PDB file of C-alpha atoms in Angstrom:
ATOM      1  CA  MET K   1       0.000   0.000   0.000  1.00  0.00           C
ATOM      2  CA  GLU K   2       1.158   3.524  -0.730  1.00  0.00           C
ATOM      3  CA  SER K   3       2.039   5.773   2.169  1.00  0.00           C
ATOM      4  CA  TYR K   4      -0.328   8.466   3.371  1.00  0.00           C
ATOM      5  CA  ILE K   5       0.060  11.975   2.008  1.00  0.00           C
ATOM      6  CA  PRO K   6       0.094  14.774   4.592  1.00  0.00           C
ATOM      7  CA  ILE K   7      -2.943  16.994   3.980  1.00  0.00           C
ATOM      8  CA  THR K   8      -0.752  20.110   4.009  1.00  0.00           C
ATOM      9  CA  PHE K   9       1.048  18.772   0.931  1.00  0.00           C
ATOM     10  CA  LEU K  10      -2.088  19.483  -1.120  1.00  0.00           C
ATOM     11  CA  ASN K  11      -1.699  23.203  -0.460  1.00  0.00           C
ATOM     12  CA  ASP K  12       2.073  23.072  -0.931  1.00  0.00           C
ATOM     13  CA  PHE K  13       1.785  21.072  -4.164  1.00  0.00           C
ATOM     14  CA  SER K  14      -0.721  23.566  -5.544  1.00  0.00           C
ATOM     15  CA  PHE K  15       1.696  26.373  -4.712  1.00  0.00           C
ATOM     16  CA  CYS K  16       4.588  24.569  -6.443  1.00  0.00           C
ATOM     17  CA  PRO K  17       4.929  20.842  -7.137  1.00  0.00           C
ATOM     18  CA  ARG K  18       8.704  21.049  -6.697  1.00  0.00           C
ATOM     19  CA  SER K  19       8.333  22.278  -3.098  1.00  0.00           C
ATOM     20  CA  ILE K  20       7.209  18.804  -1.984  1.00  0.00           C
ATOM     21  CA  TYR K  21      10.481  17.357  -3.244  1.00  0.00           C
ATOM     22  CA  PHE K  22      12.577  19.917  -1.374  1.00  0.00           C
ATOM     23  CA  HIS K  23      10.460  19.561   1.751  1.00  0.00           C
ATOM     24  CA  ASN K  24      11.046  15.803   1.830  1.00  0.00           C
ATOM     25  CA  ILE K  25      14.726  15.967   0.941  1.00  0.00           C
ATOM     26  CA  TYR K  26      15.588  18.528   3.587  1.00  0.00           C
ATOM     27  CA  GLN K  27      13.129  17.401   6.271  1.00  0.00           C
ATOM     28  CA  GLU K  28      15.723  15.612   8.416  1.00  0.00           C
ATOM     29  CA  ASN K  29      18.120  18.568   8.533  1.00  0.00           C
ATOM     30  CA  TYR K  30      15.365  21.150   8.554  1.00  0.00           C
ATOM     31  CA  ASN K  31      15.943  24.263  10.635  1.00  0.00           C
ATOM     32  CA  GLU K  32      12.909  26.557  10.776  1.00  0.00           C
ATOM     33  CA  ASN K  33      14.976  29.550  11.792  1.00  0.00           C
ATOM     34  CA  THR K  34      17.004  29.438   8.600  1.00  0.00           C
ATOM     35  CA  VAL K  35      14.294  28.278   6.177  1.00  0.00           C
ATOM     36  CA  HIS K  36      11.014  29.837   7.305  1.00  0.00           C
ATOM     37  CA  LYS K  37      10.131  33.312   6.185  1.00  0.00           C
ATOM     38  CA  THR K  38       8.321  35.814   8.412  1.00  0.00           C
ATOM     39  CA  TRP K  39       4.890  35.015   7.009  1.00  0.00           C
ATOM     40  CA  GLN K  40       5.374  31.308   7.776  1.00  0.00           C
ATOM     41  CA  LYS K  41       6.423  32.054  11.341  1.00  0.00           C
ATOM     42  CA  GLU K  42       3.303  34.210  11.722  1.00  0.00           C
ATOM     43  CA  GLY K  43       1.225  31.322  10.378  1.00  0.00           C
ATOM     44  CA  GLN K  44       2.680  28.977  12.962  1.00  0.00           C
ATOM     45  CA  ALA K  45       1.904  31.483  15.697  1.00  0.00           C
ATOM     46  CA  ALA K  46      -1.704  31.648  14.451  1.00  0.00           C
ATOM     47  CA  HIS K  47      -1.982  27.884  14.957  1.00  0.00           C
ATOM     48  CA  LYS K  48      -0.401  27.814  18.418  1.00  0.00           C
ATOM     49  CA  SER K  49      -3.694  27.776  20.354  1.00  0.00           C
ATOM     50  CA  ILE K  50      -4.978  25.003  18.065  1.00  0.00           C
ATOM     51  CA  ASP K  51      -1.843  22.909  18.478  1.00  0.00           C
ATOM     52  CA  GLU K  52      -2.013  23.341  22.238  1.00  0.00           C
ATOM     53  CA  GLN K  53      -5.792  22.729  22.179  1.00  0.00           C
ATOM     54  CA  SER K  54      -6.327  25.925  24.159  1.00  0.00           C
ATOM     55  CA  TYR K  55      -8.413  27.835  21.598  1.00  0.00           C
ATOM     56  CA  THR K  56     -11.636  26.980  23.459  1.00  0.00           C
ATOM     57  CA  SER K  57     -12.661  24.957  26.497  1.00  0.00           C
ATOM     58  CA  ARG K  58     -15.859  23.719  24.812  1.00  0.00           C
ATOM     59  CA  LYS K  59     -15.806  19.934  24.691  1.00  0.00           C
ATOM     60  CA  ASP K  60     -17.904  19.796  21.509  1.00  0.00           C
ATOM     61  CA  VAL K  61     -15.261  21.745  19.535  1.00  0.00           C
ATOM     62  CA  LEU K  62     -12.493  19.491  18.283  1.00  0.00           C
ATOM     63  CA  GLN K  63      -9.123  21.243  18.097  1.00  0.00           C
ATOM     64  CA  GLY K  64      -6.036  19.928  16.345  1.00  0.00           C
ATOM     65  CA  LEU K  65      -7.631  16.506  15.855  1.00  0.00           C
ATOM     66  CA  SER K  66      -5.602  14.029  13.807  1.00  0.00           C
ATOM     67  CA  VAL K  67      -7.652  12.875  10.828  1.00  0.00           C
ATOM     68  CA  TYR K  68      -7.143  10.423   8.012  1.00  0.00           C
ATOM     69  CA  SER K  69      -8.827   9.192   4.866  1.00  0.00           C
ATOM     70  CA  VAL K  70      -8.293   5.612   3.798  1.00  0.00           C
ATOM     71  CA  GLN K  71     -10.104   6.321   0.517  1.00  0.00           C
ATOM     72  CA  TYR K  72      -7.704   9.096  -0.492  1.00  0.00           C
ATOM     73  CA  GLY K  73      -4.607   8.013   1.426  1.00  0.00           C
ATOM     74  CA  LEU K  74      -4.429  11.301   3.335  1.00  0.00           C
ATOM     75  CA  MET K  75      -3.601  12.178   6.916  1.00  0.00           C
ATOM     76  CA  GLY K  76      -3.224  15.370   8.880  1.00  0.00           C
ATOM     77  CA  LYS K  77      -4.904  17.564  11.437  1.00  0.00           C
ATOM     78  CA  ILE K  78      -7.905  19.800  11.409  1.00  0.00           C
ATOM     79  CA  ASP K  79      -7.877  23.172  13.096  1.00  0.00           C
ATOM     80  CA  LEU K  80     -11.429  23.420  14.462  1.00  0.00           C
ATOM     81  CA  PHE K  81     -14.577  21.372  14.085  1.00  0.00           C
ATOM     82  CA  ASP K  82     -17.679  22.488  15.994  1.00  0.00           C
ATOM     83  CA  GLN K  83     -19.675  19.280  16.313  1.00  0.00           C
ATOM     84  CA  ARG K  84     -22.826  21.135  17.375  1.00  0.00           C
ATOM     85  CA  SER K  85     -23.003  23.458  14.365  1.00  0.00           C
ATOM     86  CA  GLY K  86     -21.102  21.233  11.935  1.00  0.00           C
ATOM     87  CA  VAL K  87     -18.653  24.045  11.066  1.00  0.00           C
ATOM     88  CA  LEU K  88     -15.169  22.961   9.967  1.00  0.00           C
ATOM     89  CA  THR K  89     -12.677  25.851  10.120  1.00  0.00           C
ATOM     90  CA  GLU K  90      -9.209  25.994   8.644  1.00  0.00           C
ATOM     91  CA  ARG K  91      -7.358  28.919  10.225  1.00  0.00           C
ATOM     92  CA  LYS K  92      -4.783  30.885   8.271  1.00  0.00           C
ATOM     93  CA  ASN K  93      -2.773  33.845   9.485  1.00  0.00           C
ATOM     94  CA  SER K  94      -3.817  35.911   6.478  1.00  0.00           C
ATOM     95  CA  VAL K  95      -6.224  35.113   3.664  1.00  0.00           C
ATOM     96  CA  THR K  96      -6.069  37.512   0.734  1.00  0.00           C
ATOM     97  CA  ALA K  97      -7.660  35.097  -1.744  1.00  0.00           C
ATOM     98  CA  VAL K  98      -9.128  31.604  -1.645  1.00  0.00           C
ATOM     99  CA  TYR K  99      -6.428  29.719  -3.497  1.00  0.00           C
ATOM    100  CA  PRO K 100      -7.052  26.213  -4.874  1.00  0.00           C
ATOM    101  CA  GLY K 101      -4.582  24.734  -2.378  1.00  0.00           C
ATOM    102  CA  PHE K 102      -6.625  26.148   0.510  1.00  0.00           C
ATOM    103  CA  ARG K 103      -9.738  24.468  -0.908  1.00  0.00           C
ATOM    104  CA  TYR K 104      -7.978  21.130  -1.412  1.00  0.00           C
ATOM    105  CA  GLN K 105      -6.699  21.246   2.145  1.00  0.00           C
ATOM    106  CA  ILE K 106     -10.142  21.790   3.651  1.00  0.00           C
ATOM    107  CA  TYR K 107     -11.716  19.250   1.248  1.00  0.00           C
ATOM    108  CA  ALA K 108      -9.228  16.685   2.553  1.00  0.00           C
ATOM    109  CA  GLN K 109     -10.205  17.521   6.122  1.00  0.00           C
ATOM    110  CA  TYR K 110     -13.887  17.328   5.188  1.00  0.00           C
ATOM    111  CA  TYR K 111     -13.599  13.918   3.506  1.00  0.00           C
ATOM    112  CA  SER K 112     -11.459  12.608   6.358  1.00  0.00           C
ATOM    113  CA  LEU K 113     -13.965  13.724   8.985  1.00  0.00           C
ATOM    114  CA  CYS K 114     -16.836  12.191   6.998  1.00  0.00           C
ATOM    115  CA  GLU K 115     -14.972   8.884   6.764  1.00  0.00           C
ATOM    116  CA  MET K 116     -14.373   9.022  10.504  1.00  0.00           C
ATOM    117  CA  GLY K 117     -18.118   9.399  11.189  1.00  0.00           C
ATOM    118  CA  TYR K 118     -18.358  13.155  11.740  1.00  0.00           C
ATOM    119  CA  LYS K 119     -20.834  15.359   9.877  1.00  0.00           C
ATOM    120  CA  PRO K 120     -19.328  18.653   8.676  1.00  0.00           C
ATOM    121  CA  ARG K 121     -22.049  20.857   7.138  1.00  0.00           C
ATOM    122  CA  VAL K 122     -20.171  24.130   6.701  1.00  0.00           C
ATOM    123  CA  LEU K 123     -16.588  24.681   5.531  1.00  0.00           C
ATOM    124  CA  ARG K 124     -14.699  27.913   5.970  1.00  0.00           C
ATOM    125  CA  LEU K 125     -11.300  29.519   6.042  1.00  0.00           C
ATOM    126  CA  HIS K 126     -10.618  32.020   8.794  1.00  0.00           C
ATOM    127  CA  SER K 127      -8.092  34.812   8.425  1.00  0.00           C
ATOM    128  CA  LYS K 128      -6.618  35.644  11.819  1.00  0.00           C
ATOM    129  CA  LYS K 129      -5.184  38.935  10.607  1.00  0.00           C
ATOM    130  CA  SER K 130      -8.505  40.344   9.341  1.00  0.00           C
ATOM    131  CA  ASN K 131     -10.751  38.213  11.577  1.00  0.00           C
ATOM    132  CA  GLN K 132     -12.758  37.393   8.464  1.00  0.00           C
ATOM    133  CA  ALA K 133     -14.342  34.076   7.492  1.00  0.00           C
ATOM    134  CA  TYR K 134     -14.356  32.833   3.907  1.00  0.00           C
ATOM    135  CA  PRO K 135     -17.032  30.234   3.183  1.00  0.00           C
ATOM    136  CA  ILE K 136     -16.037  27.224   1.106  1.00  0.00           C
ATOM    137  CA  SER K 137     -18.796  25.196  -0.512  1.00  0.00           C
ATOM    138  CA  ILE K 138     -19.119  21.507   0.231  1.00  0.00           C
ATOM    139  CA  PRO K 139     -17.363  20.009  -2.813  1.00  0.00           C
ATOM    140  CA  SER K 140     -19.563  19.276  -5.821  1.00  0.00           C
ATOM    141  CA  GLU K 141     -18.885  16.235  -8.004  1.00  0.00           C
ATOM    142  CA  VAL K 142     -16.818  18.431 -10.330  1.00  0.00           C
ATOM    143  CA  GLU K 143     -14.762  19.775  -7.404  1.00  0.00           C
ATOM    144  CA  ARG K 144     -14.367  16.263  -6.023  1.00  0.00           C
ATOM    145  CA  ALA K 145     -12.995  15.080  -9.388  1.00  0.00           C
ATOM    146  CA  GLU K 146     -10.583  18.056  -9.450  1.00  0.00           C
ATOM    147  CA  PHE K 147      -9.489  17.207  -5.876  1.00  0.00           C
ATOM    148  CA  GLU K 148      -8.923  13.568  -6.823  1.00  0.00           C
ATOM    149  CA  GLN K 149      -6.927  14.649  -9.899  1.00  0.00           C
ATOM    150  CA  VAL K 150      -4.612  16.788  -7.741  1.00  0.00           C
ATOM    151  CA  ILE K 151      -4.011  13.869  -5.383  1.00  0.00           C
ATOM    152  CA  GLN K 152      -3.130  11.653  -8.352  1.00  0.00           C
ATOM    153  CA  GLU K 153      -0.828  14.329  -9.799  1.00  0.00           C
ATOM    154  CA  LEU K 154       0.915  14.637  -6.437  1.00  0.00           C
ATOM    155  CA  ARG K 155       1.385  10.853  -6.241  1.00  0.00           C
ATOM    156  CA  ASP K 156       2.709  10.710  -9.824  1.00  0.00           C
ATOM    157  CA  PHE K 157       4.923  13.816  -9.705  1.00  0.00           C
ATOM    158  CA  SER K 158       8.540  13.594 -10.792  1.00  0.00           C
ATOM    159  CA  LEU K 159      11.149  16.335 -10.947  1.00  0.00           C
ATOM    160  CA  GLU K 160      11.644  15.266 -14.555  1.00  0.00           C
ATOM    161  CA  ASP K 161       8.080  16.377 -15.419  1.00  0.00           C
ATOM    162  CA  PRO K 162       7.657  19.560 -17.475  1.00  0.00           C
ATOM    163  CA  PHE K 163       7.490  22.560 -15.180  1.00  0.00           C
ATOM    164  CA  SER K 164       5.982  26.007 -15.721  1.00  0.00           C
ATOM    165  CA  GLN K 165       7.622  28.469 -13.431  1.00  0.00           C
ATOM    166  CA  ASN K 166       5.591  31.171 -11.719  1.00  0.00           C
ATOM    167  CA  ILE K 167       8.094  33.899 -10.861  1.00  0.00           C
ATOM    168  CA  ALA K 168       5.838  35.508  -8.242  1.00  0.00           C
ATOM    169  CA  LYS K 169       5.558  32.175  -6.440  1.00  0.00           C
ATOM    170  CA  CYS K 170       9.302  31.571  -6.748  1.00  0.00           C
ATOM    171  CA  ARG K 171      10.021  34.829  -4.953  1.00  0.00           C
ATOM    172  CA  ASN K 172       7.930  33.655  -1.973  1.00  0.00           C
ATOM    173  CA  CYS K 173       9.091  30.044  -1.899  1.00  0.00           C
ATOM    174  CA  ILE K 174      11.140  29.043   1.138  1.00  0.00           C
ATOM    175  CA  TYR K 175      13.066  26.619  -1.058  1.00  0.00           C
ATOM    176  CA  ASN K 176      14.099  29.099  -3.754  1.00  0.00           C
ATOM    177  CA  PRO K 177      17.775  29.038  -2.663  1.00  0.00           C
ATOM    178  CA  LEU K 178      17.768  25.294  -3.438  1.00  0.00           C
ATOM    179  CA  CYS K 179      15.797  25.346  -6.678  1.00  0.00           C
ATOM    180  CA  ASP K 180      17.539  25.382 -10.041  1.00  0.00           C
ATOM    181  CA  TYR K 181      14.538  27.097 -11.655  1.00  0.00           C
ATOM    182  CA  TYR K 182      14.816  30.052  -9.282  1.00  0.00           C
ATOM    183  CA  LYS K 183      18.484  30.554 -10.129  1.00  0.00           C
ATOM    184  CA  GLU K 184      17.842  30.560 -13.862  1.00  0.00           C
ATOM    185  CA  VAL K 185      15.726  33.718 -13.951  1.00  0.00           C
ATOM    186  CA  ASP K 186      16.501  37.308 -13.233  1.00  0.00           C
ATOM    187  CA  LEU K 187      14.177  38.059 -10.334  1.00  0.00           C
TER     188      LEU K 187
END
């Protein structure tokens, strides 16, 4: 059986497929202080209360729960799931747009929770910086097929695959010092 894909990889892969390679290669010798940029450190700080399960004392709100999907071969953690209201919330430090990777990440959490017997009815992103919620629709069949395609692309990815560079993304990538594509352009 194939190994489980971390749910966060769906967002990372959507940002840049090559980042998954660098993440895995340098994981053992990874030093956050030298690799993480300010915005990533702020994102980690935004998740601190979730990771410590101190965001709320309500027992019906699951915080930082480990989830998995056998169907999709995914595993990870959710931020918040209010069992009473059925609201699944993925917290981000700052949301300026609802990127596809954000949607795939919360879809993975949604499908995992459903498989585990929970009943999410509302999906949303929450921007800590603006204190604004961004609703995400429960995935339609078309969105589910797109989600499944991304998972398959992630599983099949090779560094030898054709690659279309996005210079704006390269500038913000924590792995740009390691990437041969970044070095080849005048940024």
